Amino acid sequence: MWGLVPLFWPLLKPAGAVEILAHRMVWSLLFVGVALLALRRWGWVSELVRSPRKLGLITLAAAVITVNWGLYIWSVNTGHVVEASLGYFINPLVTIALGVLVLKERLRPAQWAAVGVGFSAVLVLAVGYGRPPWISLTLAFSFALYGLVKKKVNLGGLESLAAETAVQFLPALGYLVWLGTRGTLAFGSHGAGHTALLAATGLVTAAPLVCFGAAAIRVPLSTLGLLQYLAPTFQFLLGILYFHEEMPPERWAGFSLVWLALTLLTWDALRTARKSRAAVEAAVSAARTETASAQTASTQAPSAQAPSAQAAPQQAVPATGHAGGEA
């Protein structure tokens, strides 16, 4: 769904990117509110309201994702689908860079190599475009920062989207009302089908997120990470094959470097996950062996005391009872 969403935004023309963004915010809150009402998941609201720090982080997340959503809609509707897809290809590299700069994380050699190759890719693409790929960089940095803030907030996907769109709701609704007073509001002016499509922006926003949340608890994290490359891949292919955007050799070179960096990251992640899994299995096996040895020792202890019990038959019943209690 995320990979095919570039096919959806052009259907909303002649509505402008900012109006589409405002509809996305308003209808997303309504859709998510209905979903939370059906699931009866409201306990997090009181905890969030009592935490000024979390409220501030939610506001920051709402502001950052507003930039990301708005720029993405604009880039798709103005013929920059390939450059937008590049933003989500390089997003993992930017996320790693933020982890180093903000969270002081330490990188493995393969991760350093991937970041270096990614930086080289941006330079090559800047030469190819004749300018820095600012759409890609803004999308990548805004989404990486959004992920960092969400990590600090620690809310579920549906709950987080509800809180963020609640922050966005009043400004978005106010903008739509303002457009209506000027007579430039597209909503309701181009037929019932166009109106329904604008209302469906909430479903288009929330449905993939709900599926992602359901998948996150069912598949390994390494698999989930690989699946997330599908969205920019679909977007890239749509830009080339459906929207017929140009791809001169220097852009192919830049994209190839990005894909090389992602291959390094994926290889390193899979290797690390395999090592971690092997370590856990070894620890579990050692624990089972130790437990089995302890059980064997405890079962042999009563038999070693058997001659003593025969020598003093009057104490046989208490001795047996005591051994049973220890076992």
Short mmCIF file of C-alpha atoms in Angstrom, two decimals:
data_model
loop_
_atom_site.label_atom_id
_atom_site.label_comp_id
_atom_site.label_asym_id
_atom_site.label_seq_id
_atom_site.Cartn_x
_atom_site.Cartn_y
_atom_site.Cartn_z
CA MET A 1 0.00 0.00 0.00
CA TRP A 2 2.79 2.42 0.85
CA GLY A 3 4.54 1.56 -2.40
CA LEU A 4 1.47 2.18 -4.54
CA VAL A 5 0.33 5.41 -2.85
CA PRO A 6 1.91 7.61 -5.60
CA LEU A 7 -0.97 6.43 -7.80
CA PHE A 8 -3.48 7.91 -5.34
CA TRP A 9 -2.34 11.53 -4.88
CA PRO A 10 -2.76 12.57 -8.56
CA LEU A 11 -6.41 11.45 -8.37
CA LEU A 12 -7.06 14.32 -5.93
CA LYS A 13 -6.21 17.08 -8.40
CA PRO A 14 -7.17 19.89 -8.90
CA ALA A 15 -6.87 20.11 -5.10
CA GLY A 16 -3.47 21.57 -4.21
CA ALA A 17 -0.88 19.77 -2.11
CA VAL A 18 -1.61 21.84 1.02
CA GLU A 19 -5.36 21.20 0.81
CA ILE A 20 -4.73 17.47 0.30
CA LEU A 21 -2.43 17.56 3.33
CA ALA A 22 -5.11 19.27 5.43
CA HIS A 23 -7.70 16.67 4.40
CA ARG A 24 -5.24 13.92 5.26
CA MET A 25 -4.87 15.29 8.79
CA VAL A 26 -8.60 15.81 9.39
CA TRP A 27 -9.83 12.51 7.97
CA SER A 28 -6.98 10.52 9.54
CA LEU A 29 -8.04 11.65 13.01
CA LEU A 30 -11.66 10.68 12.32
CA PHE A 31 -10.68 7.27 10.96
CA VAL A 32 -8.23 6.49 13.78
CA GLY A 33 -10.74 7.75 16.37
CA VAL A 34 -13.33 5.26 15.11
CA ALA A 35 -10.73 2.46 15.16
CA LEU A 36 -9.71 3.24 18.75
CA LEU A 37 -13.36 3.46 19.79
CA ALA A 38 -14.00 0.02 18.31
CA LEU A 39 -10.93 -1.43 20.03
CA ARG A 40 -11.66 0.45 23.31
CA ARG A 41 -8.07 1.60 23.57
CA TRP A 42 -8.29 4.93 25.39
CA GLY A 43 -6.24 4.29 28.55
CA TRP A 44 -3.13 5.93 27.08
CA VAL A 45 -4.87 9.33 26.73
CA SER A 46 -4.92 10.18 30.45
CA GLU A 47 -1.26 9.17 30.85
CA LEU A 48 -0.27 11.31 27.86
CA VAL A 49 -2.19 14.36 29.10
CA ARG A 50 -0.42 14.14 32.48
CA SER A 51 3.03 14.19 30.84
CA PRO A 52 4.05 17.63 29.48
CA ARG A 53 7.28 16.11 28.11
CA LYS A 54 5.40 13.53 26.02
CA LEU A 55 2.93 16.17 24.85
CA GLY A 56 5.84 18.30 23.67
CA LEU A 57 7.37 15.34 21.84
CA ILE A 58 4.02 14.51 20.21
CA THR A 59 3.74 18.12 19.03
CA LEU A 60 7.25 17.93 17.59
CA ALA A 61 6.43 14.62 15.87
CA ALA A 62 3.27 16.17 14.40
CA ALA A 63 5.26 19.12 13.04
CA VAL A 64 7.94 16.92 11.50
CA ILE A 65 5.50 14.49 9.88
CA THR A 66 3.54 17.45 8.51
CA VAL A 67 6.64 18.52 6.58
CA ASN A 68 7.18 14.94 5.41
CA TRP A 69 3.57 14.36 4.29
CA GLY A 70 3.24 17.74 2.60
CA LEU A 71 6.51 17.50 0.68
CA TYR A 72 5.77 13.94 -0.42
CA ILE A 73 2.34 14.85 -1.79
CA TRP A 74 3.78 17.88 -3.58
CA SER A 75 6.69 15.89 -5.05
CA VAL A 76 4.41 13.15 -6.42
CA ASN A 77 1.94 15.61 -7.95
CA THR A 78 4.70 17.69 -9.56
CA GLY A 79 6.60 14.82 -11.21
CA HIS A 80 9.33 14.02 -8.66
CA VAL A 81 8.34 10.45 -7.75
CA VAL A 82 11.84 9.01 -8.32
CA GLU A 83 13.49 11.67 -6.17
CA ALA A 84 10.88 11.07 -3.46
CA SER A 85 11.59 7.33 -3.54
CA LEU A 86 15.29 8.10 -3.07
CA GLY A 87 14.41 9.82 0.20
CA TYR A 88 13.00 6.60 1.62
CA PHE A 89 15.91 4.57 0.26
CA ILE A 90 18.45 6.72 2.14
CA ASN A 91 16.27 7.04 5.25
CA PRO A 92 17.96 4.05 7.00
CA LEU A 93 21.35 5.70 6.48
CA VAL A 94 20.12 8.99 7.94
CA THR A 95 18.57 7.11 10.87
CA ILE A 96 21.95 5.52 11.61
CA ALA A 97 23.65 8.92 11.39
CA LEU A 98 21.14 10.38 13.88
CA GLY A 99 21.78 7.44 16.19
CA VAL A 100 25.46 8.30 16.23
CA LEU A 101 25.04 12.08 16.55
CA VAL A 102 22.10 12.19 18.97
CA LEU A 103 22.04 8.89 20.86
CA LYS A 104 25.85 8.40 20.80
CA GLU A 105 25.48 4.90 19.38
CA ARG A 106 28.56 3.01 18.19
CA LEU A 107 28.59 1.68 14.64
CA ARG A 108 29.99 -1.59 13.38
CA PRO A 109 32.51 -1.37 10.50
CA ALA A 110 29.93 -2.44 7.90
CA GLN A 111 27.57 0.32 9.07
CA TRP A 112 30.33 2.92 8.76
CA ALA A 113 31.03 1.66 5.24
CA ALA A 114 27.33 1.90 4.34
CA VAL A 115 27.11 5.48 5.62
CA GLY A 116 30.22 6.41 3.62
CA VAL A 117 28.84 4.87 0.43
CA GLY A 118 25.53 6.64 1.02
CA PHE A 119 27.27 9.99 1.40
CA SER A 120 29.10 9.35 -1.87
CA ALA A 121 25.76 8.58 -3.53
CA VAL A 122 24.34 11.94 -2.45
CA LEU A 123 27.37 13.70 -3.95
CA VAL A 124 26.99 11.84 -7.25
CA LEU A 125 23.26 12.64 -7.37
CA ALA A 126 23.94 16.30 -6.57
CA VAL A 127 26.21 16.45 -9.59
CA GLY A 128 23.61 14.65 -11.71
CA TYR A 129 20.75 16.93 -10.69
CA GLY A 130 22.88 20.05 -10.79
CA ARG A 131 21.80 20.69 -7.19
CA PRO A 132 21.57 18.73 -3.95
CA PRO A 133 18.62 16.28 -4.03
CA TRP A 134 16.79 18.43 -1.49
CA ILE A 135 13.46 16.60 -1.83
CA SER A 136 15.14 13.28 -1.00
CA LEU A 137 17.20 14.74 1.83
CA THR A 138 14.24 16.55 3.40
CA LEU A 139 12.05 13.45 3.24
CA ALA A 140 14.84 11.27 4.66
CA PHE A 141 15.81 13.62 7.51
CA SER A 142 12.22 14.46 8.46
CA PHE A 143 11.19 10.80 8.59
CA ALA A 144 14.34 9.81 10.49
CA LEU A 145 13.73 12.60 13.02
CA TYR A 146 10.10 11.51 13.25
CA GLY A 147 11.24 7.97 14.09
CA LEU A 148 13.65 9.30 16.73
CA VAL A 149 10.90 11.33 18.41
CA LYS A 150 8.48 8.38 18.33
CA LYS A 151 11.15 6.26 19.99
CA LYS A 152 11.25 8.78 22.84
CA VAL A 153 7.44 8.93 23.14
CA ASN A 154 7.03 5.13 23.13
CA LEU A 155 3.40 4.94 21.97
CA GLY A 156 1.78 2.34 19.73
CA GLY A 157 1.35 3.12 16.04
CA LEU A 158 -2.39 3.72 16.13
CA GLU A 159 -2.25 5.68 19.38
CA SER A 160 0.66 7.79 18.17
CA LEU A 161 -1.11 8.63 14.90
CA ALA A 162 -4.23 9.62 16.87
CA ALA A 163 -2.23 11.94 19.14
CA GLU A 164 -0.33 13.51 16.25
CA THR A 165 -3.41 14.11 14.10
CA ALA A 166 -5.18 15.55 17.15
CA VAL A 167 -2.43 18.20 17.25
CA GLN A 168 -2.80 18.76 13.50
CA PHE A 169 -6.60 18.75 13.43
CA LEU A 170 -7.54 22.31 14.35
CA PRO A 171 -4.95 24.06 12.14
CA ALA A 172 -5.90 21.75 9.24
CA LEU A 173 -9.62 22.30 9.73
CA GLY A 174 -9.08 26.05 10.05
CA TYR A 175 -7.18 26.07 6.75
CA LEU A 176 -9.99 24.19 4.99
CA VAL A 177 -12.58 26.60 6.40
CA TRP A 178 -10.45 29.53 5.20
CA LEU A 179 -10.29 28.04 1.71
CA GLY A 180 -14.07 27.64 1.82
CA THR A 181 -14.60 31.31 2.67
CA ARG A 182 -12.43 32.30 -0.30
CA GLY A 183 -14.29 29.98 -2.65
CA THR A 184 -11.16 28.00 -3.54
CA LEU A 185 -11.94 24.80 -1.62
CA ALA A 186 -11.83 21.77 -3.94
CA PHE A 187 -13.78 19.57 -1.50
CA GLY A 188 -17.37 19.22 -2.74
CA SER A 189 -16.70 21.24 -5.91
CA HIS A 190 -15.73 18.46 -8.33
CA GLY A 191 -18.35 15.78 -7.89
CA ALA A 192 -19.15 13.09 -5.34
CA GLY A 193 -16.30 10.84 -6.49
CA HIS A 194 -13.63 13.48 -5.92
CA THR A 195 -15.15 14.33 -2.54
CA ALA A 196 -15.05 10.65 -1.53
CA LEU A 197 -11.42 10.38 -2.61
CA LEU A 198 -10.45 13.37 -0.45
CA ALA A 199 -12.24 11.76 2.51
CA ALA A 200 -10.40 8.50 1.79
CA THR A 201 -7.06 10.16 2.61
CA GLY A 202 -7.66 9.11 6.21
CA LEU A 203 -8.02 5.47 5.19
CA VAL A 204 -4.99 5.65 2.89
CA THR A 205 -2.93 7.05 5.79
CA ALA A 206 -4.10 4.74 8.57
CA ALA A 207 -4.66 1.37 6.85
CA PRO A 208 -0.98 0.66 6.02
CA LEU A 209 0.02 1.76 9.52
CA VAL A 210 -2.48 -0.65 11.11
CA CYS A 211 -1.16 -3.49 8.92
CA PHE A 212 2.41 -2.55 9.81
CA GLY A 213 1.58 -2.64 13.53
CA ALA A 214 -0.03 -6.06 13.14
CA ALA A 215 2.96 -7.36 11.18
CA ALA A 216 5.50 -6.01 13.67
CA ILE A 217 4.36 -8.50 16.35
CA ARG A 218 4.17 -11.45 13.95
CA VAL A 219 7.40 -11.46 11.91
CA PRO A 220 11.08 -11.20 12.89
CA LEU A 221 12.55 -7.70 12.98
CA SER A 222 15.10 -8.56 10.28
CA THR A 223 12.28 -9.63 7.94
CA LEU A 224 10.33 -6.49 8.75
CA GLY A 225 13.35 -4.36 7.90
CA LEU A 226 13.74 -6.04 4.52
CA LEU A 227 10.03 -5.63 3.74
CA GLN A 228 10.30 -1.88 4.29
CA TYR A 229 12.51 -1.62 1.19
CA LEU A 230 9.51 -2.69 -0.90
CA ALA A 231 7.78 0.71 -0.59
CA PRO A 232 10.56 2.86 -2.13
CA THR A 233 11.22 0.11 -4.69
CA PHE A 234 7.61 0.24 -5.88
CA GLN A 235 7.74 4.04 -5.89
CA PHE A 236 10.95 4.03 -7.92
CA LEU A 237 9.49 1.60 -10.47
CA LEU A 238 6.30 3.66 -10.73
CA GLY A 239 8.37 6.79 -11.35
CA ILE A 240 10.28 5.10 -14.18
CA LEU A 241 7.65 2.87 -15.79
CA TYR A 242 4.34 4.66 -15.11
CA PHE A 243 5.20 8.35 -14.74
CA HIS A 244 8.06 8.08 -17.29
CA GLU A 245 10.49 10.26 -15.34
CA GLU A 246 14.00 10.66 -16.75
CA MET A 247 16.90 8.61 -15.41
CA PRO A 248 20.19 9.77 -16.96
CA PRO A 249 23.36 7.69 -16.31
CA GLU A 250 24.54 9.83 -13.37
CA ARG A 251 21.26 9.19 -11.53
CA TRP A 252 21.59 5.46 -12.15
CA ALA A 253 25.10 5.71 -10.70
CA GLY A 254 23.83 7.52 -7.61
CA PHE A 255 20.98 5.08 -7.06
CA SER A 256 23.37 2.15 -7.54
CA LEU A 257 25.57 3.50 -4.74
CA VAL A 258 22.51 3.85 -2.50
CA TRP A 259 21.52 0.26 -3.21
CA LEU A 260 25.08 -0.87 -2.46
CA ALA A 261 24.91 0.91 0.90
CA LEU A 262 21.57 -0.73 1.69
CA THR A 263 22.99 -4.13 0.72
CA LEU A 264 25.84 -3.62 3.20
CA LEU A 265 23.37 -2.62 5.92
CA THR A 266 21.12 -5.60 5.22
CA TRP A 267 24.03 -8.05 5.19
CA ASP A 268 25.34 -6.66 8.47
CA ALA A 269 21.89 -6.75 10.10
CA LEU A 270 21.26 -10.36 9.04
CA ARG A 271 24.71 -11.46 10.19
CA THR A 272 24.28 -9.74 13.57
CA ALA A 273 20.80 -11.23 14.02
CA ARG A 274 22.17 -14.71 13.21
CA LYS A 275 24.97 -14.33 15.77
CA SER A 276 22.56 -13.07 18.42
CA ARG A 277 20.18 -15.97 17.76
CA ALA A 278 23.05 -18.48 18.02
CA ALA A 279 24.17 -16.92 21.32
CA VAL A 280 20.66 -17.14 22.75
CA GLU A 281 20.29 -20.77 21.65
CA ALA A 282 23.65 -21.63 23.23
CA ALA A 283 22.63 -19.96 26.50
CA VAL A 284 19.30 -21.80 26.54
CA SER A 285 21.03 -25.12 25.84
CA ALA A 286 23.53 -24.52 28.65
CA ALA A 287 20.72 -23.63 31.05
CA ARG A 288 18.83 -26.81 30.16
CA THR A 289 21.96 -28.92 30.69
CA GLU A 290 22.56 -27.32 34.08
CA THR A 291 18.93 -27.87 35.09
CA ALA A 292 19.06 -31.53 34.02
CA SER A 293 22.27 -32.08 36.03
CA ALA A 294 20.68 -30.51 39.11
CA GLN A 295 17.59 -32.72 38.78
CA THR A 296 19.77 -35.83 38.41
CA ALA A 297 21.71 -34.95 41.55
CA SER A 298 18.52 -34.35 43.55
CA THR A 299 17.01 -37.72 42.51
CA GLN A 300 20.18 -39.59 43.51
CA ALA A 301 20.33 -38.06 47.00
CA PRO A 302 17.49 -40.14 48.62
CA SER A 303 18.95 -43.45 47.35
CA ALA A 304 22.29 -42.62 48.99
CA GLN A 305 20.49 -42.35 52.36
CA ALA A 306 18.70 -45.70 51.97
CA PRO A 307 21.05 -47.78 54.26
CA SER A 308 20.50 -45.30 57.07
CA ALA A 309 16.76 -45.69 56.66
CA GLN A 310 17.05 -49.50 56.89
CA ALA A 311 19.14 -49.22 60.05
CA ALA A 312 16.52 -47.03 61.71
CA PRO A 313 13.10 -48.08 60.37
CA GLN A 314 11.24 -45.95 62.92
CA GLN A 315 12.54 -42.80 61.10
CA ALA A 316 11.67 -43.96 57.57
CA VAL A 317 8.45 -41.99 57.15
CA PRO A 318 9.79 -38.58 58.32
CA ALA A 319 12.98 -38.99 56.25
CA THR A 320 11.03 -39.78 53.09
CA GLY A 321 8.72 -36.85 53.68
CA HIS A 322 11.61 -34.46 54.13
CA ALA A 323 13.29 -35.62 50.93
CA GLY A 324 10.01 -35.21 49.03
CA GLY A 325 9.69 -31.65 50.28
CA GLU A 326 13.18 -30.72 49.05
CA ALA A 327 12.53 -32.33 45.65
#
